Short mmCIF file of C-alpha atoms in Angstrom, two decimals:
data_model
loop_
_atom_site.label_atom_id
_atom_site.label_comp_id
_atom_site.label_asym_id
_atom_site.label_seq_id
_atom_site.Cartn_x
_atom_site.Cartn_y
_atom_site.Cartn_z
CA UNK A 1 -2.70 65.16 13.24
CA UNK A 2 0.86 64.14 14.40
CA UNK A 3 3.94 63.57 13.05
CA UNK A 4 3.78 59.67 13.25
CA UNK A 5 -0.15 59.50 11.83
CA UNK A 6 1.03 59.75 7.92
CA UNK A 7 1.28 56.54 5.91
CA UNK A 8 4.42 55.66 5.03
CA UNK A 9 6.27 56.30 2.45
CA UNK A 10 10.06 56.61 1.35
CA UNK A 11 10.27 60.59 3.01
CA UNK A 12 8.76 59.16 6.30
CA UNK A 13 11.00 56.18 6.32
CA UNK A 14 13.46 58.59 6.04
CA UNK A 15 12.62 61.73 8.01
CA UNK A 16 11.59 59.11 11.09
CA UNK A 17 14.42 56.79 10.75
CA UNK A 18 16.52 59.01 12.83
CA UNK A 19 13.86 60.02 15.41
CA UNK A 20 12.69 56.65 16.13
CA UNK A 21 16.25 56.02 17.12
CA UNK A 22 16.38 59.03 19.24
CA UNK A 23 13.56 58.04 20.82
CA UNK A 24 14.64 54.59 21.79
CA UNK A 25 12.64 53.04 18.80
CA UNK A 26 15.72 51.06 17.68
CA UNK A 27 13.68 48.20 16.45
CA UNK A 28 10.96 50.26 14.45
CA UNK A 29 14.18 52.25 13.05
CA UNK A 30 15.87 48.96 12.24
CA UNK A 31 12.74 47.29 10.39
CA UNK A 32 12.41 50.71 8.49
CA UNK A 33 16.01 50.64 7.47
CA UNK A 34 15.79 47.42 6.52
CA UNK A 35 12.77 47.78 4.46
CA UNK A 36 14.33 51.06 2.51
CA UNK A 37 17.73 48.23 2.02
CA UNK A 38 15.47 46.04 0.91
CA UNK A 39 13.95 48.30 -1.81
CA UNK A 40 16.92 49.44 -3.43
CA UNK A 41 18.10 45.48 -3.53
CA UNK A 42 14.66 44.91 -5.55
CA UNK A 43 15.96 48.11 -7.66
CA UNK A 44 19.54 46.95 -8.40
CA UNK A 45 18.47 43.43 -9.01
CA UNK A 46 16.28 44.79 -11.60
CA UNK A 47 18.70 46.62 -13.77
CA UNK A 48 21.60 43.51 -13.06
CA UNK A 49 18.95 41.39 -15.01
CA UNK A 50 18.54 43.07 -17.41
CA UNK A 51 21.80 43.48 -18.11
CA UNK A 52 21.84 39.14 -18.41
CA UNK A 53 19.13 39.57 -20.45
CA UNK A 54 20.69 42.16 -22.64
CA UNK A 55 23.87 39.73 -22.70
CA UNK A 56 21.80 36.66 -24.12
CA UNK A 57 20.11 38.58 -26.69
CA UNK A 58 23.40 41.11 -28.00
CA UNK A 59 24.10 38.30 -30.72
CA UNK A 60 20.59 37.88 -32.41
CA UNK A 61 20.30 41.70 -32.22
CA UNK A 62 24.13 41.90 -33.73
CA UNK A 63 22.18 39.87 -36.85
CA UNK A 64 19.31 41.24 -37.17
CA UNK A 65 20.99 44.59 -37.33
CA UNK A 66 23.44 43.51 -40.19
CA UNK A 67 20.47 41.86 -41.90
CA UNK A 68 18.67 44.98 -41.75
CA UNK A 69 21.54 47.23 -43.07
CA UNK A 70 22.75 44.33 -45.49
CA UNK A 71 19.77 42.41 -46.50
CA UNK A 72 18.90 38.62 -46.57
CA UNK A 73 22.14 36.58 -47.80
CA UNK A 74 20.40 34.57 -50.99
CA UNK A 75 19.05 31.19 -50.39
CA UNK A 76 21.84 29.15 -52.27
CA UNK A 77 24.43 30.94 -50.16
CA UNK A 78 27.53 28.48 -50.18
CA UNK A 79 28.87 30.29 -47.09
CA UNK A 80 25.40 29.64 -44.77
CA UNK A 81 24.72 26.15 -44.06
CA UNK A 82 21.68 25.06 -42.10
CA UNK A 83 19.88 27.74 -40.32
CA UNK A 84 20.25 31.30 -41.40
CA UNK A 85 20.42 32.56 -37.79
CA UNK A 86 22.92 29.59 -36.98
CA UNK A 87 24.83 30.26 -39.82
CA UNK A 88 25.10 33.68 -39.42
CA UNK A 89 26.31 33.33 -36.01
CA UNK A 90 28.79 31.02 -37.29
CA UNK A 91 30.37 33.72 -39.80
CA UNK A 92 30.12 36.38 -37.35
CA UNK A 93 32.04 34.11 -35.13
CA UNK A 94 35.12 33.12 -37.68
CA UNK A 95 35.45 36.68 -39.32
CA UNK A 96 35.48 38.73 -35.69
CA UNK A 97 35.41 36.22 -32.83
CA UNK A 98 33.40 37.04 -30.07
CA UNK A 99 33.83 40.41 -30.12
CA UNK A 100 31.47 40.47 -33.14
CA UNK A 101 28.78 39.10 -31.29
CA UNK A 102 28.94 41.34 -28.67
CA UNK A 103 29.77 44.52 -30.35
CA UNK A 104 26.71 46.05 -29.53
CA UNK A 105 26.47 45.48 -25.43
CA UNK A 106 28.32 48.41 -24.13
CA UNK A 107 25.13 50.90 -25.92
CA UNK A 108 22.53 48.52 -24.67
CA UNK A 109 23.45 48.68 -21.15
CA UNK A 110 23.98 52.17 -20.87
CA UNK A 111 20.52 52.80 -22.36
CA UNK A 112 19.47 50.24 -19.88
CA UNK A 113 21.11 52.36 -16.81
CA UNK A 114 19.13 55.72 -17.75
CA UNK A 115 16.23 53.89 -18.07
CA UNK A 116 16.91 52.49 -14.23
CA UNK A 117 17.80 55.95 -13.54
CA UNK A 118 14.85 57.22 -14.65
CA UNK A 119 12.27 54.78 -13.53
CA UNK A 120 14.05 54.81 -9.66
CA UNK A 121 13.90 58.49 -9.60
CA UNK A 122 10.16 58.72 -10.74
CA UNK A 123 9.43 56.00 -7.89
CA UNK A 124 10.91 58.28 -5.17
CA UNK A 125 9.86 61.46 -6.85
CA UNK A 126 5.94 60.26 -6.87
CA UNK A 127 6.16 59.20 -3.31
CA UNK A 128 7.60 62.34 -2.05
CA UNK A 129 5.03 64.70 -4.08
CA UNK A 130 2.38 62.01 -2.64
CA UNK A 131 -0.41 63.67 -0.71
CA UNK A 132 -1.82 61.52 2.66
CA UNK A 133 -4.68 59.84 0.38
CA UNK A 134 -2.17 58.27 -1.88
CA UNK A 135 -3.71 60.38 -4.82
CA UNK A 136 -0.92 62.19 -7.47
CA UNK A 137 -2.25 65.52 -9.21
CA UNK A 138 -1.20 65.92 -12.39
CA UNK A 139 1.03 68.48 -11.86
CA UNK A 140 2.84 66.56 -9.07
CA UNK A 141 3.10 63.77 -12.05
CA UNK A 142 3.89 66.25 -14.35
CA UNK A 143 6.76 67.29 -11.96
CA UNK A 144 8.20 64.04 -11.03
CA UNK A 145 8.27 62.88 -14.74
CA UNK A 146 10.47 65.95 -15.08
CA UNK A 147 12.88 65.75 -12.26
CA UNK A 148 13.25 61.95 -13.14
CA UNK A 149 14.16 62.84 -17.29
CA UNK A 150 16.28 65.69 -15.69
CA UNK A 151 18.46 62.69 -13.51
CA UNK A 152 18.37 60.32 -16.04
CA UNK A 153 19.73 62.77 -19.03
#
């Protein structure tokens, strides 16, 4: 079986990215290339939206923190008018400014990185310990769950 008969996967891209171009394969090379760009774009645009996700969400999670530490304001609350979540947004708002809604982001989107961390590095990790029928042992699992903690911690 030759060098060239494997599937591919992110080591062959790789390892036959630079022989293709030595062997006058430019365009093979540059469609490989391209294709391993292309993946870590899908990768990056992952974590960046979760990060705007994380963004829209850091004031209801700044409230339902403080009402879990705090507890439900009563009912006849002078200070909340309307909506409890709108009114407590509202508060939050005049007492710290926007800083108070957001005080929580910074945490979220570092847990958010090691878990992009993580999850790229147990990608590449499975397709490297791949075998040629595209079947993981569970040892090679076993392994790749471990190197990706290991880069992620």
């Amino acid at each position: 079986m030759s060098a060239n008969s494997h599937p591919p996967n992110s080591k062959n891209v790789l390892c036959n990215a630079a022989a293709g171009a030595a062997a006058g394969n430019s365009l093979i090379c540059f469609f490989r290339n391209f294709i391993l760009i292309l993946f870590w774009f899908i990768k990056v645009s992952k974590f960046l939206i979760g990060v705007v996700a994380a963004t829209f969400v850091c004031p209801l999670d700044v409230i339902k923190t403080r009402f879990q530490v705090h507890g439900l304001p009563k009912l006849g609350d002078a200070n909340i008018k309307g909506s409890l979540i709108v009114g407590s947004l509202e508060q939050i708002f005049k007492r710290e400014g926007m800083h108070g809604l957001y005080c929580g982001l910074s945490p979220t989107v570092m847990a958010l990185l090691s878990n992009w961390i993580y999850f790229t590095m147990y990608d590449q990790l499975k397709s490297f310990l791949c075998s040629n029928d595209h079947k993981l042992s569970v040892g090679a699992n076993v392994l790749a769950a471990s190197g990706a903690g290991a880069a992620s911690n």
